[in-house]
mmCIF file of C-alpha atoms in Angstrom:
data_model
loop_
_atom_site.group_PDB
_atom_site.id
_atom_site.type_symbol
_atom_site.label_atom_id
_atom_site.label_comp_id
_atom_site.label_asym_id
_atom_site.label_seq_id
_atom_site.Cartn_x
_atom_site.Cartn_y
_atom_site.Cartn_z
ATOM 1 C CA MET A 1 91.686 117.776 -72.403
ATOM 2 C CA ALA A 2 93.595 114.899 -73.964
ATOM 3 C CA ASN A 3 96.947 113.767 -72.627
ATOM 4 C CA TYR A 4 99.436 111.074 -73.569
ATOM 5 C CA THR A 5 101.946 108.803 -71.854
ATOM 6 C CA ILE A 6 104.911 106.879 -73.280
ATOM 7 C CA SER A 7 105.869 103.704 -71.444
ATOM 8 C CA LYS A 8 108.962 101.619 -72.104
ATOM 9 C CA ARG A 9 108.458 97.844 -72.347
ATOM 10 C CA GLN A 10 110.967 95.071 -72.671
ATOM 11 C CA ARG A 11 110.264 92.218 -75.030
ATOM 12 C CA LYS A 12 112.329 89.119 -75.800
ATOM 13 C CA ASN A 13 114.357 90.552 -78.630
ATOM 14 C CA ALA A 14 113.846 94.303 -78.362
ATOM 15 C CA THR A 15 112.707 97.292 -76.377
ATOM 16 C CA VAL A 16 109.412 98.855 -77.493
ATOM 17 C CA TYR A 17 107.536 102.029 -76.571
ATOM 18 C CA CYS A 18 103.766 102.037 -75.896
ATOM 19 C CA ALA A 19 102.038 105.353 -76.561
ATOM 20 C CA ARG A 20 98.607 105.855 -74.935
ATOM 21 C CA VAL A 21 96.247 108.805 -75.414
ATOM 22 C CA ARG A 22 93.417 109.331 -72.936
ATOM 23 C CA VAL A 23 90.666 111.817 -72.175
ATOM 24 C CA LYS A 24 89.080 111.963 -68.738
ATOM 25 C CA GLU A 25 85.859 113.739 -67.770
ATOM 26 C CA ASN A 26 85.053 113.940 -64.052
ATOM 27 C CA GLY A 27 87.397 111.060 -63.365
ATOM 28 C CA VAL A 28 85.859 108.824 -66.052
ATOM 29 C CA VAL A 29 87.892 107.737 -69.098
ATOM 30 C CA THR A 30 85.901 108.818 -72.144
ATOM 31 C CA PHE A 31 88.574 108.158 -74.772
ATOM 32 C CA SER A 32 91.462 105.702 -74.849
ATOM 33 C CA LYS A 33 93.747 104.634 -77.675
ATOM 34 C CA SER A 34 97.183 103.030 -77.599
ATOM 35 C CA LYS A 35 99.810 101.899 -80.084
ATOM 36 C CA THR A 36 103.248 100.264 -79.806
ATOM 37 C CA PHE A 37 106.403 101.492 -81.631
ATOM 38 C CA ILE A 38 110.021 100.389 -81.899
ATOM 39 C CA HIS A 39 111.374 103.949 -81.680
ATOM 40 C CA LYS A 40 110.434 106.430 -78.971
ATOM 41 C CA THR A 41 110.374 109.375 -81.397
ATOM 42 C CA ALA A 42 107.774 107.597 -83.526
ATOM 43 C CA ALA A 43 105.634 106.919 -80.433
ATOM 44 C CA ILE A 44 105.787 110.579 -79.370
ATOM 45 C CA LYS A 45 104.930 111.785 -82.873
ATOM 46 C CA TRP A 46 101.887 109.476 -83.105
ATOM 47 C CA ALA A 47 100.710 110.464 -79.608
ATOM 48 C CA LYS A 48 100.890 114.182 -80.364
ATOM 49 C CA GLU A 49 99.047 113.743 -83.671
ATOM 50 C CA THR A 50 96.315 111.718 -81.939
ATOM 51 C CA VAL A 51 95.937 114.339 -79.190
ATOM 52 C CA TYR A 52 95.524 117.004 -81.876
ATOM 53 C CA LYS A 53 92.869 114.940 -83.686
ATOM 54 C CA VAL A 54 90.904 114.294 -80.493
ATOM 55 C CA GLU A 55 90.968 117.911 -79.328
ATOM 56 C CA HIS A 56 89.975 119.206 -82.772
ATOM 57 C CA ASN A 57 87.325 116.521 -83.363
ATOM 58 C CA THR A 58 89.141 115.197 -86.407
ATOM 59 C CA ASN A 59 89.663 111.680 -85.110
ATOM 60 C CA ASN A 60 88.277 109.336 -87.739
ATOM 61 C CA THR A 61 90.105 106.142 -86.846
ATOM 62 C CA PRO A 62 88.787 103.266 -84.698
ATOM 63 C CA PHE A 63 89.687 103.445 -81.025
ATOM 64 C CA GLU A 64 89.390 101.267 -77.971
ATOM 65 C CA LEU A 65 86.019 100.908 -76.282
ATOM 66 C CA ILE A 66 85.464 103.513 -73.575
ATOM 67 C CA ASP A 67 83.304 103.822 -70.479
ATOM 68 C CA CYS A 68 80.983 106.491 -69.107
ATOM 69 C CA THR A 69 78.127 106.912 -66.667
ATOM 70 C CA LEU A 70 74.607 105.959 -67.702
ATOM 71 C CA LYS A 71 73.537 109.616 -67.452
ATOM 72 C CA THR A 72 76.298 110.661 -69.861
ATOM 73 C CA LEU A 73 75.362 107.882 -72.284
ATOM 74 C CA ILE A 74 71.680 108.878 -72.201
ATOM 75 C CA GLU A 75 72.522 112.541 -72.809
ATOM 76 C CA LYS A 76 74.737 111.627 -75.784
ATOM 77 C CA TYR A 77 71.978 109.421 -77.193
ATOM 78 C CA GLN A 78 69.348 112.161 -76.823
ATOM 79 C CA VAL A 79 71.547 114.727 -78.562
ATOM 80 C CA LYS A 80 72.324 112.388 -81.461
ATOM 81 C CA LYS A 81 68.720 111.200 -81.919
ATOM 82 C CA ASN A 82 67.127 114.647 -81.633
ATOM 83 C CA ALA A 83 69.544 115.960 -84.243
ATOM 84 C CA SER A 84 68.505 113.232 -86.708
ATOM 85 C CA ASP A 85 65.506 113.175 -89.045
ATOM 86 C CA ARG A 86 63.677 110.921 -86.566
ATOM 87 C CA PRO A 87 63.913 112.708 -83.189
ATOM 88 C CA LEU A 88 62.796 111.083 -79.946
ATOM 89 C CA ARG A 89 59.143 111.306 -79.023
ATOM 90 C CA ARG A 90 57.959 113.189 -75.957
ATOM 91 C CA THR A 91 57.414 109.944 -74.015
ATOM 92 C CA ALA A 92 60.992 108.746 -74.577
ATOM 93 C CA ASN A 93 62.471 112.087 -73.512
ATOM 94 C CA TYR A 94 60.352 112.019 -70.358
ATOM 95 C CA CYS A 95 61.481 108.454 -69.548
ATOM 96 C CA PHE A 96 65.141 109.406 -69.929
ATOM 97 C CA ARG A 97 64.682 112.426 -67.648
ATOM 98 C CA GLN A 98 63.166 110.157 -64.996
ATOM 99 C CA ILE A 99 65.971 107.566 -65.263
ATOM 100 C CA CYS A 100 68.614 110.270 -64.818
ATOM 101 C CA THR A 101 67.178 111.220 -61.402
ATOM 102 C CA PHE A 102 67.902 107.802 -59.877
ATOM 103 C CA PRO A 103 71.194 106.365 -58.514
ATOM 104 C CA ILE A 104 71.591 104.032 -61.510
ATOM 105 C CA ALA A 105 72.344 107.102 -63.652
ATOM 106 C CA ASP A 106 75.634 107.658 -61.792
ATOM 107 C CA LYS A 107 76.921 104.112 -62.371
ATOM 108 C CA LEU A 108 79.444 103.310 -65.091
ATOM 109 C CA VAL A 109 77.551 101.498 -67.828
ATOM 110 C CA THR A 110 80.086 98.664 -67.987
ATOM 111 C CA HIS A 111 79.373 97.962 -64.323
ATOM 112 C CA ILE A 112 75.569 97.883 -64.590
ATOM 113 C CA THR A 113 74.084 94.460 -63.776
ATOM 114 C CA SER A 114 70.624 92.929 -63.904
ATOM 115 C CA ALA A 115 70.349 93.535 -60.146
ATOM 116 C CA ASP A 116 70.864 97.258 -60.773
ATOM 117 C CA ILE A 117 67.970 97.226 -63.251
ATOM 118 C CA VAL A 118 65.697 95.530 -60.699
ATOM 119 C CA ASP A 119 66.781 97.984 -57.976
ATOM 120 C CA PHE A 120 66.035 100.914 -60.282
ATOM 121 C CA CYS A 121 62.515 99.627 -60.947
ATOM 122 C CA ARG A 122 61.912 99.124 -57.220
ATOM 123 C CA GLN A 123 63.099 102.645 -56.439
ATOM 124 C CA ARG A 124 60.980 104.068 -59.256
ATOM 125 C CA LYS A 125 57.949 102.142 -58.006
ATOM 126 C CA GLU A 126 58.442 103.454 -54.455
ATOM 127 C CA SER A 127 59.003 107.045 -55.610
ATOM 128 C CA GLN A 128 56.466 109.814 -55.194
ATOM 129 C CA SER A 129 55.103 109.365 -58.732
ATOM 130 C CA ALA A 130 54.589 105.600 -58.147
ATOM 131 C CA PRO A 131 54.274 104.662 -61.852
ATOM 132 C CA SER A 132 52.222 101.706 -63.013
ATOM 133 C CA PRO A 133 53.905 98.470 -64.212
ATOM 134 C CA GLN A 134 53.002 99.501 -67.763
ATOM 135 C CA THR A 135 54.856 102.813 -67.388
ATOM 136 C CA LEU A 136 57.857 101.090 -65.822
ATOM 137 C CA SER A 137 57.920 98.704 -68.754
ATOM 138 C CA ILE A 138 58.369 101.694 -71.089
ATOM 139 C CA ASP A 139 61.236 102.999 -68.928
ATOM 140 C CA VAL A 140 62.997 99.627 -69.083
ATOM 141 C CA SER A 141 62.511 99.466 -72.867
ATOM 142 C CA CYS A 142 64.088 102.915 -73.292
ATOM 143 C CA LEU A 143 66.990 101.890 -71.076
ATOM 144 C CA ARG A 144 67.460 98.703 -73.081
ATOM 145 C CA LYS A 145 67.503 100.657 -76.350
ATOM 146 C CA VAL A 146 70.313 102.945 -75.149
ATOM 147 C CA LEU A 147 72.446 100.038 -73.953
ATOM 148 C CA ARG A 148 71.827 98.120 -77.198
ATOM 149 C CA VAL A 149 73.157 100.878 -79.455
ATOM 150 C CA ALA A 150 75.933 102.107 -77.109
ATOM 151 C CA LYS A 151 78.687 100.024 -78.688
ATOM 152 C CA SER A 152 77.925 100.853 -82.307
ATOM 153 C CA MET A 153 77.035 104.522 -81.783
ATOM 154 C CA PHE A 154 79.400 105.610 -79.009
ATOM 155 C CA HIS A 155 82.067 102.871 -78.761
ATOM 156 C CA VAL A 156 81.037 102.060 -75.192
ATOM 157 C CA ASN A 157 81.720 98.461 -74.253
ATOM 158 C CA VAL A 158 78.242 97.465 -73.104
ATOM 159 C CA ASP A 159 75.150 95.730 -74.478
ATOM 160 C CA GLU A 160 71.520 95.035 -73.521
ATOM 161 C CA ARG A 161 72.286 91.791 -71.633
ATOM 162 C CA PRO A 162 71.711 93.285 -68.119
ATOM 163 C CA VAL A 163 68.152 94.286 -69.085
ATOM 164 C CA ILE A 164 67.402 90.929 -70.720
ATOM 165 C CA ASP A 165 68.673 89.082 -67.632
ATOM 166 C CA ALA A 166 66.502 91.296 -65.406
ATOM 167 C CA TYR A 167 63.210 90.529 -67.199
ATOM 168 C CA PRO A 168 62.347 87.297 -65.303
ATOM 169 C CA ALA A 169 62.726 89.039 -61.931
ATOM 170 C CA LEU A 170 60.860 92.146 -63.105
ATOM 171 C CA HIS A 171 57.896 90.049 -64.247
ATOM 172 C CA ASP A 172 57.981 87.857 -61.144
ATOM 173 C CA LEU A 173 57.940 90.904 -58.852
ATOM 174 C CA LYS A 174 55.118 92.455 -60.921
ATOM 175 C CA LEU A 175 57.260 95.527 -61.522
ATOM 176 C CA ILE A 176 56.576 95.601 -65.257
ATOM 177 C CA ALA A 177 53.593 94.451 -67.307
ATOM 178 C CA ARG A 178 52.033 94.801 -70.723
ATOM 179 C CA SER A 179 49.596 97.635 -71.314
ATOM 180 C CA ALA A 180 46.044 96.714 -70.388
ATOM 181 C CA ARG A 181 43.768 96.255 -73.366
ATOM 182 C CA ARG A 182 41.266 99.093 -73.713
ATOM 183 C CA GLU A 183 37.743 98.367 -74.847
ATOM 184 C CA ARG A 184 36.196 101.784 -74.226
ATOM 185 C CA ARG A 185 33.641 102.883 -76.782
ATOM 186 C CA LEU A 186 31.058 105.651 -76.890
ATOM 187 C CA GLU A 187 28.081 104.687 -74.764
ATOM 188 C CA GLN A 188 24.463 105.596 -75.355
ATOM 189 C CA GLY A 189 23.923 109.344 -75.359
ATOM 190 C CA GLU A 190 27.610 110.232 -75.012
ATOM 191 C CA MET A 191 28.168 111.144 -78.660
ATOM 192 C CA GLN A 192 25.229 113.551 -78.802
ATOM 193 C CA ALA A 193 26.204 115.116 -75.466
ATOM 194 C CA LEU A 194 29.785 115.614 -76.670
ATOM 195 C CA LEU A 195 28.691 117.117 -79.991
ATOM 196 C CA THR A 196 26.329 119.540 -78.240
ATOM 197 C CA GLU A 197 28.952 120.703 -75.764
ATOM 198 C CA LEU A 198 31.681 120.907 -78.442
ATOM 199 C CA THR A 199 29.315 123.064 -80.519
ATOM 200 C CA ASN A 200 28.912 125.443 -77.576
ATOM 201 C CA ARG A 201 32.692 125.514 -77.082
ATOM 202 C CA SER A 202 33.244 126.355 -80.770
ATOM 203 C CA LYS A 203 30.860 129.334 -80.487
ATOM 204 C CA HIS A 204 33.056 131.043 -77.906
ATOM 205 C CA HIS A 205 34.586 134.223 -79.334
ATOM 206 C CA CYS A 206 38.117 133.100 -78.408
ATOM 207 C CA CYS A 207 37.791 129.662 -80.024
ATOM 208 C CA ILE A 208 39.256 129.111 -83.495
ATOM 209 C CA ILE A 209 39.199 125.298 -83.502
ATOM 210 C CA PRO A 210 36.235 123.615 -85.277
ATOM 211 C CA TYR A 211 35.861 120.930 -82.589
ATOM 212 C CA VAL A 212 32.701 119.375 -84.043
ATOM 213 C CA ASP A 213 34.093 118.944 -87.565
ATOM 214 C CA ILE A 214 37.343 117.490 -86.213
ATOM 215 C CA PHE A 215 35.411 115.135 -83.922
ATOM 216 C CA ARG A 216 33.323 113.885 -86.863
ATOM 217 C CA ILE A 217 36.281 113.544 -89.240
ATOM 218 C CA SER A 218 38.154 111.552 -86.574
ATOM 219 C CA LEU A 219 35.293 109.065 -86.399
ATOM 220 C CA LEU A 220 34.775 108.864 -90.174
ATOM 221 C CA THR A 221 38.453 108.368 -91.052
ATOM 222 C CA CYS A 222 39.604 106.422 -87.932
ATOM 223 C CA CYS A 223 42.682 108.676 -88.005
ATOM 224 C CA ARG A 224 44.863 109.645 -85.087
ATOM 225 C CA ILE A 225 44.472 113.300 -84.159
ATOM 226 C CA SER A 226 48.038 113.999 -85.378
ATOM 227 C CA GLU A 227 47.111 112.515 -88.771
ATOM 228 C CA VAL A 228 43.974 114.666 -88.982
ATOM 229 C CA CYS A 229 46.020 117.800 -88.271
ATOM 230 C CA ASN A 230 48.567 116.796 -90.947
ATOM 231 C CA MET A 231 46.023 116.494 -93.776
ATOM 232 C CA ARG A 232 46.984 118.815 -96.657
ATOM 233 C CA TRP A 233 44.881 120.451 -99.346
ATOM 234 C CA ASP A 234 47.367 119.367 -102.045
ATOM 235 C CA ASP A 235 46.829 115.705 -101.124
ATOM 236 C CA LEU A 236 43.052 115.856 -101.536
ATOM 237 C CA ASP A 237 41.544 114.170 -104.633
ATOM 238 C CA ARG A 238 37.877 115.146 -104.913
ATOM 239 C CA ASN A 239 37.245 113.038 -108.016
ATOM 240 C CA SER A 240 38.166 109.761 -106.319
ATOM 241 C CA ARG A 241 37.085 111.023 -102.850
ATOM 242 C CA THR A 242 40.484 110.145 -101.334
ATOM 243 C CA ILE A 243 43.246 111.946 -99.488
ATOM 244 C CA LEU A 244 46.908 111.016 -99.143
ATOM 245 C CA LEU A 245 48.025 110.621 -95.536
ATOM 246 C CA ARG A 246 51.750 111.241 -95.188
ATOM 247 C CA ASP A 247 54.081 109.556 -92.697
ATOM 248 C CA ARG A 248 51.462 107.486 -90.877
ATOM 249 C CA LYS A 249 52.608 105.980 -87.611
ATOM 250 C CA ASN A 250 54.258 102.596 -88.099
ATOM 251 C CA PRO A 251 56.359 100.252 -85.908
ATOM 252 C CA ASN A 252 59.101 100.328 -88.566
ATOM 253 C CA GLY A 253 59.118 104.120 -88.749
ATOM 254 C CA SER A 254 56.628 106.656 -90.038
ATOM 255 C CA GLN A 255 58.979 108.374 -92.502
ATOM 256 C CA GLY A 256 57.691 107.692 -96.022
ATOM 257 C CA ASN A 257 54.786 105.540 -94.818
ATOM 258 C CA ASN A 258 52.121 107.198 -96.982
ATOM 259 C CA SER A 259 48.695 105.768 -97.773
ATOM 260 C CA LYS A 260 45.582 106.841 -99.651
ATOM 261 C CA LEU A 261 42.559 107.138 -97.415
ATOM 262 C CA PRO A 262 39.014 106.802 -98.849
ATOM 263 C CA LEU A 263 36.734 109.565 -97.570
ATOM 264 C CA LEU A 264 33.535 107.848 -96.495
ATOM 265 C CA GLY A 265 30.176 109.391 -95.642
ATOM 266 C CA GLU A 266 30.254 113.153 -95.156
ATOM 267 C CA ALA A 267 34.054 113.296 -94.723
ATOM 268 C CA LEU A 268 34.626 115.169 -98.012
ATOM 269 C CA GLU A 269 31.845 117.654 -97.230
ATOM 270 C CA ILE A 270 33.408 118.355 -93.814
ATOM 271 C CA ILE A 271 36.787 118.992 -95.438
ATOM 272 C CA ASP A 272 35.337 121.250 -98.149
ATOM 273 C CA ARG A 273 33.756 123.603 -95.633
ATOM 274 C CA GLN A 274 37.079 124.325 -93.924
ATOM 275 C CA PRO A 275 38.618 127.743 -94.729
ATOM 276 C CA LYS A 276 41.765 127.620 -96.865
ATOM 277 C CA MET A 277 44.008 129.628 -94.588
ATOM 278 C CA ASP A 278 46.960 127.201 -94.569
ATOM 279 C CA VAL A 279 48.505 124.351 -96.563
ATOM 280 C CA LYS A 280 46.949 122.059 -93.956
ATOM 281 C CA ILE A 281 43.216 121.440 -93.826
ATOM 282 C CA PHE A 282 43.110 121.452 -90.021
ATOM 283 C CA PRO A 283 46.129 123.629 -89.073
ATOM 284 C CA TYR A 284 45.761 123.229 -85.322
ATOM 285 C CA ASN A 285 47.897 121.832 -82.520
ATOM 286 C CA PRO A 286 46.763 118.235 -81.772
ATOM 287 C CA ARG A 287 47.458 118.764 -78.065
ATOM 288 C CA SER A 288 45.148 121.801 -77.995
ATOM 289 C CA ILE A 289 42.369 119.726 -79.545
ATOM 290 C CA THR A 290 42.748 116.846 -77.085
ATOM 291 C CA ALA A 291 42.950 119.323 -74.191
ATOM 292 C CA GLY A 292 39.658 120.903 -75.275
ATOM 293 C CA PHE A 293 38.133 117.442 -75.602
ATOM 294 C CA ARG A 294 39.257 116.514 -72.068
ATOM 295 C CA ARG A 295 37.717 119.675 -70.618
ATOM 296 C CA THR A 296 34.469 118.961 -72.444
ATOM 297 C CA ARG A 297 34.398 115.352 -71.266
ATOM 298 C CA LYS A 298 35.107 116.404 -67.689
ATOM 299 C CA LYS A 299 32.356 119.028 -67.784
ATOM 300 C CA LEU A 300 29.872 116.376 -68.924
ATOM 301 C CA GLY A 301 31.034 113.919 -66.255
ATOM 302 C CA ILE A 302 32.055 111.285 -68.826
ATOM 303 C CA LYS A 303 34.559 108.864 -67.308
ATOM 304 C CA ASP A 304 37.566 107.073 -68.857
ATOM 305 C CA LEU A 305 37.174 108.306 -72.430
ATOM 306 C CA ARG A 306 40.239 109.389 -74.396
ATOM 307 C CA TYR A 307 40.303 111.114 -77.739
ATOM 308 C CA HIS A 308 42.231 108.179 -79.193
ATOM 309 C CA ASP A 309 39.233 105.959 -78.332
ATOM 310 C CA LEU A 310 37.418 107.572 -81.268
ATOM 311 C CA ARG A 311 39.763 105.574 -83.525
ATOM 312 C CA ARG A 312 38.508 102.365 -81.902
ATOM 313 C CA GLU A 313 34.926 103.592 -82.157
ATOM 314 C CA GLY A 314 35.261 104.330 -85.870
ATOM 315 C CA ALA A 315 36.936 100.982 -86.660
ATOM 316 C CA SER A 316 34.312 99.035 -84.692
ATOM 317 C CA ARG A 317 31.465 100.817 -86.472
ATOM 318 C CA LEU A 318 32.962 99.948 -89.870
ATOM 319 C CA ILE A 319 33.040 96.255 -88.928
ATOM 320 C CA GLN A 320 29.491 96.401 -87.577
ATOM 321 C CA LEU A 321 28.308 97.920 -90.868
ATOM 322 C CA GLY A 322 29.586 94.820 -92.666
ATOM 323 C CA MET A 323 33.044 95.899 -93.774
ATOM 324 C CA SER A 324 35.658 93.133 -93.711
ATOM 325 C CA VAL A 325 38.713 93.407 -91.469
ATOM 326 C CA GLU A 326 40.924 93.716 -94.569
ATOM 327 C CA GLU A 327 38.831 96.642 -95.855
ATOM 328 C CA ALA A 328 38.789 98.320 -92.444
ATOM 329 C CA ALA A 329 42.572 97.974 -92.231
ATOM 330 C CA ARG A 330 42.839 99.928 -95.483
ATOM 331 C CA ILE A 331 41.240 102.854 -93.643
ATOM 332 C CA THR A 332 42.897 102.521 -90.244
ATOM 333 C CA GLY A 333 46.335 101.923 -91.792
ATOM 334 C CA HIS A 334 47.048 98.675 -89.925
ATOM 335 C CA LYS A 335 49.382 96.262 -91.684
ATOM 336 C CA ASP A 336 48.903 93.629 -88.968
ATOM 337 C CA LEU A 337 45.254 92.552 -89.047
ATOM 338 C CA ASN A 338 45.577 90.886 -85.637
ATOM 339 C CA ILE A 339 46.276 94.249 -84.012
ATOM 340 C CA LEU A 340 43.245 95.777 -85.697
ATOM 341 C CA TRP A 341 41.005 92.900 -84.623
ATOM 342 C CA GLN A 342 42.303 92.424 -81.088
ATOM 343 C CA VAL A 343 42.972 96.024 -80.064
ATOM 344 C CA TYR A 344 40.773 98.340 -82.097
ATOM 345 C CA VAL A 345 37.652 96.363 -82.967
ATOM 346 C CA VAL A 346 35.325 95.998 -79.993
ATOM 347 C CA ILE A 347 31.828 94.617 -80.494
ATOM 348 C CA ASN A 348 29.529 95.379 -77.565
ATOM 349 C CA PRO A 349 27.370 92.509 -76.251
ATOM 350 C CA ASP A 350 24.241 94.550 -77.067
ATOM 351 C CA GLN A 351 25.037 94.127 -80.762
ATOM 352 C CA PHE A 352 24.160 90.428 -80.487
ATOM 353 C CA ASN A 353 20.561 91.043 -79.361
ATOM 354 C CA ARG A 354 19.347 90.713 -82.954
ATOM 355 C CA PHE A 355 20.561 87.093 -82.932
ATOM 356 C CA ARG A 356 18.899 86.017 -79.680
ATOM 357 C CA ASP A 357 16.066 84.159 -81.465
ATOM 358 C CA VAL A 358 18.345 82.411 -83.922
ATOM 359 C CA ASN A 359 18.384 78.633 -83.482
ATOM 360 C CA ILE A 360 21.831 77.454 -84.550
ATOM 361 C CA LEU A 361 20.875 73.825 -83.842
ATOM 362 C CA GLY A 362 18.320 73.874 -86.641
ATOM 363 C CA GLN A 363 15.630 72.147 -84.552
#
């Protein structure tokens, strides 16, 4: 509930009245605005009008920067983001839930220092979950994002400086690190074993997911599983053997990032044999597909293979078949060719056996 105070102040030539309106929640000032008047009646009138605006959510005028706990700030950010057209991803929501369980969440954001950030990472590292430096790095990035937008979105007088100042110590203590580069590809015999077992899984009377077709289309198109499940019949062009992929993942935002994907090999034939029971070609939950893939992989005893690795496998095979990096990027959707080359294209040493008798010295 908002309340106001009127204080009398003496200046050189006159007496003035300072009206201040405040809102407190659990002892923390969440709203504060003040204004000075020559007449006391004017100060009281303004204060009462401001209280009415605050309590009825009609306040549309700038006000002084306020303070709140980190937990409150995170909750406000989650509500605002999840109500927008670009809601937070599952990973970000999980990170925020973790942060709110630690002592740093109860600190006022204007009092948070770089030492508090380092202490949080230490406590998180020593917790029962014991996250990796790569996971901690994601937590710190989420925390930095909230502090960066706090002033412009919620009028909280704080910025990302505490996180930036904490980075040298976090790296020196090995608390955070970049994600390790994955180079996992399908090894000899793994693809056939997976296809055989996925075929058996698809034959089960309770199974409605065409695992084999989705596995093959993932390799042929180099698409993420979410992109495969978002393919629509209306976006398919059989004459040009292409399909429009809508809202592909992009660092600058996926909304409106559409691209035409050429359907290579048997991709069109796989799509055409799907039943038209929905506007989507593969109307299945991506998490159900990856869960089925994990169970299949585990049953076969295949180690350290993720469904997303099929994207790397498909991109690497395109390069090995003679496709240029620029052409492969047209299929994978990468705008930065360095990312495609360094992260997704992995050429196994065995591929160089055909060059072992080549004499590059020409003698």
